[in-house]
Short mmCIF file of C-alpha atoms in Angstrom, two decimals:
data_model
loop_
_atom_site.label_atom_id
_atom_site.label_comp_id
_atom_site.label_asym_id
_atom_site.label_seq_id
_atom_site.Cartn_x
_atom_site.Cartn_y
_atom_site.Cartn_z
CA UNK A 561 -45.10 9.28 -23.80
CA UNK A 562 -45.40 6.47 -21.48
CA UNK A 563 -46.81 3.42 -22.76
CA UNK A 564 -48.91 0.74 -20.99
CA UNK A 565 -48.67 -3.02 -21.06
CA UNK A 566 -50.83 -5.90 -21.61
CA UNK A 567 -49.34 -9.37 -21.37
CA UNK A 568 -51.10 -12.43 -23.07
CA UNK A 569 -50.37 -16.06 -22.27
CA UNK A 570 -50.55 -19.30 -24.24
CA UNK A 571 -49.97 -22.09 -21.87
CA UNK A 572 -47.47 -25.02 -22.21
CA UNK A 573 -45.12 -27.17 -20.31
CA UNK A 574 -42.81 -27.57 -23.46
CA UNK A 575 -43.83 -24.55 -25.19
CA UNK A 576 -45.39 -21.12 -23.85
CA UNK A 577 -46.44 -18.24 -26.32
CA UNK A 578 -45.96 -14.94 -24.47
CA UNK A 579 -47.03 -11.55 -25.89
CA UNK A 580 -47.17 -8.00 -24.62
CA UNK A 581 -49.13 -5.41 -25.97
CA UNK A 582 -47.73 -2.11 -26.21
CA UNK A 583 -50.29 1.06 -25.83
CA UNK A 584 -50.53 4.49 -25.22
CA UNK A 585 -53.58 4.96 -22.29
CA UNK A 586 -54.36 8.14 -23.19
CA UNK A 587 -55.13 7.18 -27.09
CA UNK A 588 -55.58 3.52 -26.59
CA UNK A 589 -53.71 3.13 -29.96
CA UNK A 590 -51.01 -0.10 -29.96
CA UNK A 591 -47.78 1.24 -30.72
CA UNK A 592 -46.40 -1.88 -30.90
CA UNK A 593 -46.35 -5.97 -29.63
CA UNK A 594 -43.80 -8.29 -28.81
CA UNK A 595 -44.04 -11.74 -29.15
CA UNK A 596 -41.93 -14.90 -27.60
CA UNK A 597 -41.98 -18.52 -27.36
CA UNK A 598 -40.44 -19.53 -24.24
CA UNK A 599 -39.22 -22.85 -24.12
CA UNK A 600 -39.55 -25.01 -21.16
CA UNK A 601 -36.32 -27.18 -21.00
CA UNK A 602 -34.51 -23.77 -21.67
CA UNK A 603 -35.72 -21.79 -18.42
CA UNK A 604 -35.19 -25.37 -16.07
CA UNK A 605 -35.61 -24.02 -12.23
CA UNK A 606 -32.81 -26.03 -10.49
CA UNK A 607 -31.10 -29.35 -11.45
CA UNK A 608 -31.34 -31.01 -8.43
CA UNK A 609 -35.69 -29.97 -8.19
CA UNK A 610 -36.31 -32.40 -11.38
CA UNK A 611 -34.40 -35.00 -10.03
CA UNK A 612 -36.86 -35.22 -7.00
CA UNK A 613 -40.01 -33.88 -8.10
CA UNK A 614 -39.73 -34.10 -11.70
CA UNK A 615 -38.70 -33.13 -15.19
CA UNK A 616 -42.23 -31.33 -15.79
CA UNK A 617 -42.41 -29.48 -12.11
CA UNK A 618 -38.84 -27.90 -13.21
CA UNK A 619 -40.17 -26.54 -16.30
CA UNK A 620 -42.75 -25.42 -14.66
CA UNK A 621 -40.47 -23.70 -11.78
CA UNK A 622 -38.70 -21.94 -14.52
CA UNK A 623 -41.70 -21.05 -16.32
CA UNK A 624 -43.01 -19.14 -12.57
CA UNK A 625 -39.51 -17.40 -12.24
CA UNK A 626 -39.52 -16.51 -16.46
CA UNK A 627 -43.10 -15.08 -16.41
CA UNK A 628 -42.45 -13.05 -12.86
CA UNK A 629 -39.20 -11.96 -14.31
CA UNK A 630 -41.05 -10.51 -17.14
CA UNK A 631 -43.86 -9.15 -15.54
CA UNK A 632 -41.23 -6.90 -13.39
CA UNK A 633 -39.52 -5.83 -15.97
CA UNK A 634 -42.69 -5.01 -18.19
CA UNK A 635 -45.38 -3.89 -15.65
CA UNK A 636 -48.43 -4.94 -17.19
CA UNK A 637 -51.83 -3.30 -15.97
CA UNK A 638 -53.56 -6.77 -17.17
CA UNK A 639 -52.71 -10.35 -18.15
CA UNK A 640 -54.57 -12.96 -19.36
CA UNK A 641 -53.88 -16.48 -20.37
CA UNK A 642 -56.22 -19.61 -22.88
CA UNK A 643 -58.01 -21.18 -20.05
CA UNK A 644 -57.61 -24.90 -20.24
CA UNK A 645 -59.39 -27.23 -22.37
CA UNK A 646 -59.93 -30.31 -22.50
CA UNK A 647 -59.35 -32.93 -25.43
CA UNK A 648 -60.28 -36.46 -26.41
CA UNK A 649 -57.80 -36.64 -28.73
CA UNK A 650 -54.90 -35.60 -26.04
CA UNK A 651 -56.62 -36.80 -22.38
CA UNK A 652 -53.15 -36.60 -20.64
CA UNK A 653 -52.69 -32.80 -21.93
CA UNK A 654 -55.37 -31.38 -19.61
CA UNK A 655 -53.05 -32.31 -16.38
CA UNK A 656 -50.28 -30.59 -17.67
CA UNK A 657 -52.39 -27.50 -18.97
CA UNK A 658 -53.83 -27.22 -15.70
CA UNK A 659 -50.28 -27.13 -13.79
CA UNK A 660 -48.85 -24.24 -16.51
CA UNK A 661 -51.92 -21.76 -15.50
CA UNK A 662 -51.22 -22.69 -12.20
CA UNK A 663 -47.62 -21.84 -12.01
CA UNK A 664 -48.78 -18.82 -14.61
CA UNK A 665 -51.05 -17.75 -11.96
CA UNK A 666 -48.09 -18.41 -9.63
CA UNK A 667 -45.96 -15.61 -11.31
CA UNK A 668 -48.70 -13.18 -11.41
CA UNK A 669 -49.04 -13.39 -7.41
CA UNK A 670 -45.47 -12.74 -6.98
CA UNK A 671 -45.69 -9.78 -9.45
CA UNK A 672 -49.05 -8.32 -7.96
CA UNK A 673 -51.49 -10.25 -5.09
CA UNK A 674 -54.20 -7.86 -6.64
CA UNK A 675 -53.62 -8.55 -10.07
CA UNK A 676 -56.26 -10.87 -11.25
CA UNK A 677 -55.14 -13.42 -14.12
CA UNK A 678 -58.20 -13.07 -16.46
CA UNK A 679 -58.66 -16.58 -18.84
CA UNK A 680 -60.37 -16.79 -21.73
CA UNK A 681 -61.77 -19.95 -23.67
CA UNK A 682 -59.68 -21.02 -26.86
CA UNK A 683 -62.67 -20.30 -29.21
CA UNK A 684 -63.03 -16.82 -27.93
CA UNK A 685 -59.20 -16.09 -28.53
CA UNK A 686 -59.20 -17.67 -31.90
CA UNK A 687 -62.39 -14.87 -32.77
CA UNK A 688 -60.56 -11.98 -31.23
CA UNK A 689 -58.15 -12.07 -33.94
CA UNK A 690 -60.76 -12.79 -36.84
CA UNK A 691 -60.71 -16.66 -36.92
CA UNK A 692 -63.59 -19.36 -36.49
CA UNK A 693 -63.79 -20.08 -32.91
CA UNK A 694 -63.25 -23.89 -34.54
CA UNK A 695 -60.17 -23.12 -36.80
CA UNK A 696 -57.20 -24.96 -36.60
CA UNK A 697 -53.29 -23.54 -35.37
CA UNK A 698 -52.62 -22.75 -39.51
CA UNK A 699 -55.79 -21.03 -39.55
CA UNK A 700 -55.63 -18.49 -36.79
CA UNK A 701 -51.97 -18.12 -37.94
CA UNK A 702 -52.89 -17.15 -41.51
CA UNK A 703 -55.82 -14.68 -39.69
CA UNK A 704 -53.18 -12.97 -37.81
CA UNK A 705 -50.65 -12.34 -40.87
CA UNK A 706 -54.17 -10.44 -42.62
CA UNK A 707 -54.74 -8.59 -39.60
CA UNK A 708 -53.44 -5.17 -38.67
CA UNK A 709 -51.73 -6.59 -35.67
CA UNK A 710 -49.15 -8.23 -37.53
CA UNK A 711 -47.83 -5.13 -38.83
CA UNK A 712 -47.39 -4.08 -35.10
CA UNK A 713 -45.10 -6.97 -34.13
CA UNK A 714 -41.62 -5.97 -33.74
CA UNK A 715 -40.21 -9.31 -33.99
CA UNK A 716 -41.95 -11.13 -36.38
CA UNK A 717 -39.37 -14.14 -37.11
CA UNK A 718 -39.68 -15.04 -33.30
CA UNK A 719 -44.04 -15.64 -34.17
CA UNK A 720 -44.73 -19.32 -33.67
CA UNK A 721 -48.48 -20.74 -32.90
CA UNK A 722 -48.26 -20.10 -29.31
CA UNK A 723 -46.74 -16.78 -29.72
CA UNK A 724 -49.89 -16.50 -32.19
CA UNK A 725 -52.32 -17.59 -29.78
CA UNK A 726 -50.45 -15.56 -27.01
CA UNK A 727 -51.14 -12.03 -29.36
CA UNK A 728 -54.82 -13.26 -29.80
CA UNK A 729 -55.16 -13.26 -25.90
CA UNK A 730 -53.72 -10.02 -25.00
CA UNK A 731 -55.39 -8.56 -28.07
CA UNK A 732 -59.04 -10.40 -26.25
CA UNK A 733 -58.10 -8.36 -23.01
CA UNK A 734 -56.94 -5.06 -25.40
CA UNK A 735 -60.74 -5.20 -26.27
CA UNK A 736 -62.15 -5.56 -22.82
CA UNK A 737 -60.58 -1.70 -22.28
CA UNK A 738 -61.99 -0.20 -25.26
#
């Protein structure tokens, strides 16, 4: 049996939840979903590029060669990604959420140039999993342990928020299919 992927996004400079739905396309039944939290000082592009255009374009650099990386090696028929959103609490954070889908969208044109990357609002994502479209992080994480998707995750000590947020994306396109 061959099994086909979906790949959700959470985007973040620091901190980028990554998730990949497993699923037979014959069935449409998950087999199974792995989850990541990719760090962005850990995947740094080259030295010498944040010394000249700076310590947030190299994460982002290593974030474009992680995600393409990924998508090679998984061959997803769909990804999506939280569309930006703005907050008055965090003004500065919209920049920076802008650049990750950027260099997200980035790695998906040098996996596919006719692979669309489909975004979804944060409220939507939250109520794909079963949460209010206004809960907070702790919320939608204690919705996703009481769902049946958690039982699906192979690596379940490697779930942080984003990785959380990253299933509840994937599992928002998952939906679009059926």
């Amino acid at each position: 049996m061959s099994l086909s992927a979906i790949v959700g996004i959470d985007p973040g400079t620091q901190t980028l939840g990554l998730s990949t739905i497993w699923f037979n396309p014959q069935t449409m039944v998950i087999d199974h979903i792995d989850v990541e939290t990719v760090i962005g000082s850990h995947h740094h592009y080259k030295e010498w590029v944040g010394d000249y255009h700076g310590e947030r374009f190299n994460k982002l650099m290593g974030h474009t060669d992680y995600l393409s990386g990924h998508f090679e090696r998984c061959l997803p028929i769909a990804i999506a990604c939280e569309s930006p959103f703005y907050s008055r609490l965090h003004p500065g954070a919209f920049e920076a959420l802008l650049g990750t889908v950027q260099a997200i969208r980035q790695s998906v044109m040098n996996y596919s140039m006719w692979k669309p990357l489909d975004t979804v609002d944060p409220p939507t994502v939250k109520k794909a999993i079963g949460a209010a479209y206004n809960a907070k992080k702790d919320e939608v994480f204690k919705a996703f342990q009481i769902s049946e998707l958690y039982k699906l995750v192979t690596n379940p000590q490697d779930l942080s928020e984003h990785a959380v947020d990253a299933t509840a994306v994937a599992y928002w396109r998952y939906k679009l299919f059926l």
